[in-house]
PDB file of C-alpha atoms in Angstrom:
ATOM      1  CA  MET Q  26      -8.044  -4.800 -16.343  1.00 96.00           C
ATOM      2  CA  ASN Q  27      -5.071  -2.948 -14.938  1.00 97.00           C
ATOM      3  CA  VAL Q  28      -4.096  -3.037 -10.744  1.00 98.00           C
ATOM      4  CA  LEU Q  29      -1.586  -1.670  -8.978  1.00 97.00           C
ATOM      5  CA  ILE Q  30      -0.891  -2.429  -5.385  1.00 96.00           C
ATOM      6  CA  LEU Q  31       0.627   0.154  -2.717  1.00 94.00           C
ATOM      7  CA  GLY Q  32       2.228  -2.030   0.405  1.00 89.00           C
ATOM      8  CA  ALA Q  33       2.624  -5.360  -2.085  1.00 89.00           C
ATOM      9  CA  THR Q  34       4.471  -7.698   1.223  1.00 86.00           C
ATOM     10  CA  GLY Q  35       2.322  -6.904   4.282  1.00 83.00           C
ATOM     11  CA  PHE Q  36      -0.300  -9.810   5.013  1.00 80.00           C
ATOM     12  CA  THR Q  37      -3.286  -7.905   2.991  1.00 84.00           C
ATOM     13  CA  GLY Q  38      -1.208  -6.667   0.260  1.00 88.00           C
ATOM     14  CA  THR Q  39       0.151 -10.969  -0.104  1.00 89.00           C
ATOM     15  CA  ALA Q  40      -3.361 -11.561   0.237  1.00 89.00           C
ATOM     16  CA  LEU Q  41      -5.364 -10.074  -2.032  1.00 93.00           C
ATOM     17  CA  SER Q  42      -1.637 -10.024  -4.828  1.00 93.00           C
ATOM     18  CA  CYS Q  43      -2.406 -13.627  -4.640  1.00 92.00           C
ATOM     19  CA  TYR Q  44      -5.928 -13.647  -4.845  1.00 94.00           C
ATOM     20  CA  LEU Q  45      -5.401 -11.306  -7.929  1.00 95.00           C
ATOM     21  CA  SER Q  46      -2.668 -13.359  -9.650  1.00 92.00           C
ATOM     22  CA  GLY Q  47      -4.903 -15.617 -10.285  1.00 90.00           C
ATOM     23  CA  MET Q  48      -7.955 -13.754 -11.517  1.00 94.00           C
ATOM     24  CA  LYS Q  49      -8.406 -13.861 -16.001  1.00 93.00           C
ATOM     25  CA  ASP Q  50      -7.621 -10.923 -17.315  1.00 95.00           C
ATOM     26  CA  VAL Q  51      -6.808  -8.826 -14.515  1.00 96.00           C
ATOM     27  CA  ASN Q  52      -2.897  -7.172 -15.180  1.00 96.00           C
ATOM     28  CA  THR Q  53      -1.948  -7.127 -11.686  1.00 96.00           C
ATOM     29  CA  THR Q  54       1.450  -4.666 -10.204  1.00 96.00           C
ATOM     30  CA  ALA Q  55       2.977  -5.069  -6.842  1.00 94.00           C
ATOM     31  CA  ILE Q  56       5.049  -2.043  -5.227  1.00 92.00           C
ATOM     32  CA  ILE Q  57       7.584  -4.078  -2.826  1.00 88.00           C
ATOM     33  CA  HIS Q  58      10.175  -1.315  -1.080  1.00 85.00           C
ATOM     34  CA  ASN Q  59      12.808  -2.943   0.872  1.00 80.00           C
ATOM     35  CA  ARG Q  60      12.253  -6.298   1.980  1.00 79.00           C
ATOM     36  CA  GLN Q  61      10.903  -9.393  -1.256  1.00 83.00           C
ATOM     37  CA  PRO Q  62       7.552 -11.288  -0.509  1.00 82.00           C
ATOM     38  CA  ARG Q  63       7.157 -13.642   1.683  1.00 80.00           C
ATOM     39  CA  VAL Q  64       5.400 -15.305  -1.252  1.00 82.00           C
ATOM     40  CA  LYS Q  65       5.399 -15.026  -4.438  1.00 81.00           C
ATOM     41  CA  CYS Q  66       2.118 -14.494  -7.369  1.00 87.00           C
ATOM     42  CA  ASP Q  67       2.583 -14.239 -11.076  1.00 90.00           C
ATOM     43  CA  VAL Q  68       2.638 -10.670 -10.998  1.00 94.00           C
ATOM     44  CA  VAL Q  69       4.460  -8.185 -11.837  1.00 94.00           C
ATOM     45  CA  TYR Q  70       6.202  -6.561  -8.748  1.00 93.00           C
ATOM     46  CA  VAL Q  71       8.320  -3.005  -9.273  1.00 93.00           C
ATOM     47  CA  ASN Q  72      11.232  -2.304  -5.788  1.00 91.00           C
ATOM     48  CA  THR Q  73       9.468   1.701  -4.486  1.00 90.00           C
ATOM     49  CA  SER Q  74       7.837   2.987  -2.580  1.00 88.00           C
ATOM     50  CA  LEU Q  75       5.323   4.732  -1.310  1.00 87.00           C
ATOM     51  CA  GLN Q  76       7.601   8.048  -1.255  1.00 89.00           C
ATOM     52  CA  ASN Q  77       8.990   7.736  -4.915  1.00 90.00           C
ATOM     53  CA  ILE Q  78       6.024   6.549  -6.710  1.00 90.00           C
ATOM     54  CA  ASP Q  79       5.638   9.371  -9.602  1.00 86.00           C
ATOM     55  CA  TYR Q  80       3.119  10.498 -12.246  1.00 91.00           C
ATOM     56  CA  ASN Q  81       5.286   8.858 -15.289  1.00 93.00           C
ATOM     57  CA  PHE Q  82       5.119   5.015 -14.550  1.00 93.00           C
ATOM     58  CA  LEU Q  83       1.689   5.439 -13.259  1.00 95.00           C
ATOM     59  CA  GLU Q  84       0.386   7.855 -16.301  1.00 95.00           C
ATOM     60  CA  LYS Q  85       2.212   4.331 -17.868  1.00 94.00           C
ATOM     61  CA  GLY Q  86       0.742   1.696 -15.606  1.00 95.00           C
ATOM     62  CA  ASN Q  87      -3.190   2.840 -17.213  1.00 96.00           C
ATOM     63  CA  PHE Q  88      -4.179   1.621 -13.955  1.00 97.00           C
ATOM     64  CA  ASP Q  89      -8.199   0.520 -13.534  1.00 97.00           C
ATOM     65  CA  TYR Q  90      -8.122   0.211  -9.952  1.00 97.00           C
ATOM     66  CA  ILE Q  91      -5.502   1.506  -7.134  1.00 97.00           C
ATOM     67  CA  PHE Q  92      -5.285  -0.322  -3.800  1.00 96.00           C
ATOM     68  CA  HIS Q  93      -3.334   2.267  -1.604  1.00 93.00           C
ATOM     69  CA  LEU Q  94      -2.127  -0.337   2.024  1.00 90.00           C
ATOM     70  CA  ALA Q  95       1.261   0.207   2.161  1.00 87.00           C
ATOM     71  CA  ARG Q  96       2.370   2.663   5.524  1.00 79.00           C
ATOM     72  CA  ILE Q  97       6.039   3.476   5.828  1.00 78.00           C
ATOM     73  CA  PRO Q  98       7.182   2.255   9.127  1.00 75.00           C
ATOM     74  CA  GLY Q  99       8.499   4.574  11.669  1.00 72.00           C
ATOM     75  CA  LYS Q 100      11.914   2.978  12.986  1.00 74.00           C
ATOM     76  CA  GLY Q 101      12.948   3.823  17.108  1.00 76.00           C
ATOM     77  CA  PHE Q 102      12.644   6.444  18.742  1.00 78.00           C
ATOM     78  CA  GLY Q 103       9.140   5.706  20.026  1.00 73.00           C
ATOM     79  CA  ASP Q 104       6.105   7.925  19.270  1.00 72.00           C
ATOM     80  CA  LEU Q 105       9.306  10.603  17.652  1.00 81.00           C
ATOM     81  CA  GLY Q 106       9.339   8.285  15.171  1.00 80.00           C
ATOM     82  CA  ARG Q 107       6.062   7.306  13.977  1.00 74.00           C
ATOM     83  CA  ARG Q 108       5.283  10.566  14.384  1.00 79.00           C
ATOM     84  CA  TYR Q 109       7.672  11.179  11.703  1.00 84.00           C
ATOM     85  CA  ALA Q 110       6.615   7.988  10.123  1.00 79.00           C
ATOM     86  CA  GLY Q 111       3.273   9.174   9.429  1.00 79.00           C
ATOM     87  CA  LEU Q 112       4.158  12.826   8.849  1.00 84.00           C
ATOM     88  CA  GLN Q 113       6.622  11.473   5.553  1.00 87.00           C
ATOM     89  CA  GLY Q 114       3.146   9.044   5.215  1.00 84.00           C
ATOM     90  CA  ALA Q 115       1.148  11.692   4.767  1.00 86.00           C
ATOM     91  CA  ILE Q 116       3.256  14.124   2.432  1.00 89.00           C
ATOM     92  CA  ALA Q 117       3.908  10.704   0.376  1.00 90.00           C
ATOM     93  CA  ASN Q 118      -0.095  10.397   0.127  1.00 89.00           C
ATOM     94  CA  ARG Q 119      -0.512  13.908  -1.186  1.00 91.00           C
ATOM     95  CA  LYS Q 120       1.855  13.404  -3.893  1.00 92.00           C
ATOM     96  CA  LEU Q 121       0.178  10.415  -4.613  1.00 93.00           C
ATOM     97  CA  LEU Q 122      -3.357  12.118  -4.784  1.00 92.00           C
ATOM     98  CA  THR Q 123      -1.729  15.565  -6.331  1.00 93.00           C
ATOM     99  CA  SER Q 124       0.224  12.977  -9.291  1.00 93.00           C
ATOM    100  CA  LEU Q 125      -4.164  10.758  -9.827  1.00 94.00           C
ATOM    101  CA  LYS Q 126      -5.388  14.539 -10.684  1.00 93.00           C
ATOM    102  CA  LYS Q 127      -3.376  14.795 -13.374  1.00 94.00           C
ATOM    103  CA  LEU Q 128      -4.446  11.559 -15.075  1.00 95.00           C
ATOM    104  CA  LYS Q 129      -6.101  11.125 -17.917  1.00 93.00           C
ATOM    105  CA  ARG Q 130      -7.846   9.023 -17.215  1.00 93.00           C
ATOM    106  CA  THR Q 131      -8.227   8.900 -12.986  1.00 93.00           C
ATOM    107  CA  PRO Q 132      -7.790   4.815 -11.190  1.00 96.00           C
ATOM    108  CA  LYS Q 133     -10.593   4.402  -8.470  1.00 96.00           C
ATOM    109  CA  LEU Q 134      -7.748   4.434  -5.645  1.00 94.00           C
ATOM    110  CA  ILE Q 135      -9.033   1.881  -2.475  1.00 93.00           C
ATOM    111  CA  TYR Q 136      -7.482   2.744   1.104  1.00 87.00           C
ATOM    112  CA  LEU Q 137      -6.541   0.405   3.312  1.00 83.00           C
ATOM    113  CA  SER Q 138      -5.271   1.296   7.089  1.00 72.00           C
ATOM    114  CA  GLY Q 139      -3.614  -1.991   8.487  1.00 62.00           C
ATOM    115  CA  SER Q 140      -4.902  -1.173  11.892  1.00 58.00           C
ATOM    116  CA  LEU Q 141      -7.024  -2.885  12.714  1.00 60.00           C
ATOM    117  CA  MET Q 142      -5.198  -6.439  12.069  1.00 63.00           C
ATOM    118  CA  TYR Q 143      -4.867  -5.755  15.790  1.00 68.00           C
ATOM    119  CA  GLY Q 144      -8.086  -5.679  17.639  1.00 69.00           C
ATOM    120  CA  HIS Q 145     -10.474  -2.610  18.732  1.00 68.00           C
ATOM    121  CA  ARG Q 146      -8.296  -1.825  21.388  1.00 71.00           C
ATOM    122  CA  PRO Q 147      -9.009   1.984  22.606  1.00 73.00           C
ATOM    123  CA  GLY Q 148      -5.407   3.439  24.355  1.00 76.00           C
ATOM    124  CA  TYR Q 149      -3.069  -0.117  22.930  1.00 73.00           C
ATOM    125  CA  SER Q 150      -0.072   0.412  21.290  1.00 72.00           C
ATOM    126  CA  PHE Q 151       0.498  -1.695  18.666  1.00 69.00           C
ATOM    127  CA  ILE Q 152       3.769  -3.565  17.708  1.00 70.00           C
ATOM    128  CA  GLU Q 153       4.449  -5.476  14.389  1.00 64.00           C
ATOM    129  CA  SER Q 154       5.071  -8.366  15.947  1.00 73.00           C
ATOM    130  CA  ASP Q 155       1.988  -8.272  18.380  1.00 75.00           C
ATOM    131  CA  ILE Q 156      -0.940 -11.045  18.034  1.00 75.00           C
ATOM    132  CA  LEU Q 157      -3.691 -10.396  14.067  1.00 71.00           C
ATOM    133  CA  GLN Q 158      -6.584 -10.151  15.418  1.00 69.00           C
ATOM    134  CA  PRO Q 159      -8.323  -8.170  12.862  1.00 65.00           C
ATOM    135  CA  ALA Q 160     -11.900  -6.333  14.160  1.00 60.00           C
ATOM    136  CA  GLY Q 161     -13.565  -4.256  11.409  1.00 51.00           C
ATOM    137  CA  TYR Q 162     -17.057  -2.220  10.950  1.00 41.00           C
TER     138      TYR Q 162
END
């Protein structure tokens, strides 16, 4: 089985990469961008970004599953920076979905947003240095 992980250097992506690397008959490719993984696992690391993943890469990989844990960080400018990053992420996600639809064999796409890693606190804006208090539904 061939697996692709988008966002492999984050909290969840690192754990998933290492977990899958220990499984037999699972070939894992992990996308990294701008920073190296804190823990290196037995996976193939590809240095690119969510915005630059192309159809040819996806076709060659013949992936059975894609775990989408990536996001584009909002750097500076407060809410405006976060909104711009969100817009860029939406564009990248549409491009990814368009590429997936063209594949001869469509992989299963599993999307996980990390916002609930900080707990469920409506109205509170989180930053990456906040304490993790995972919540789920």
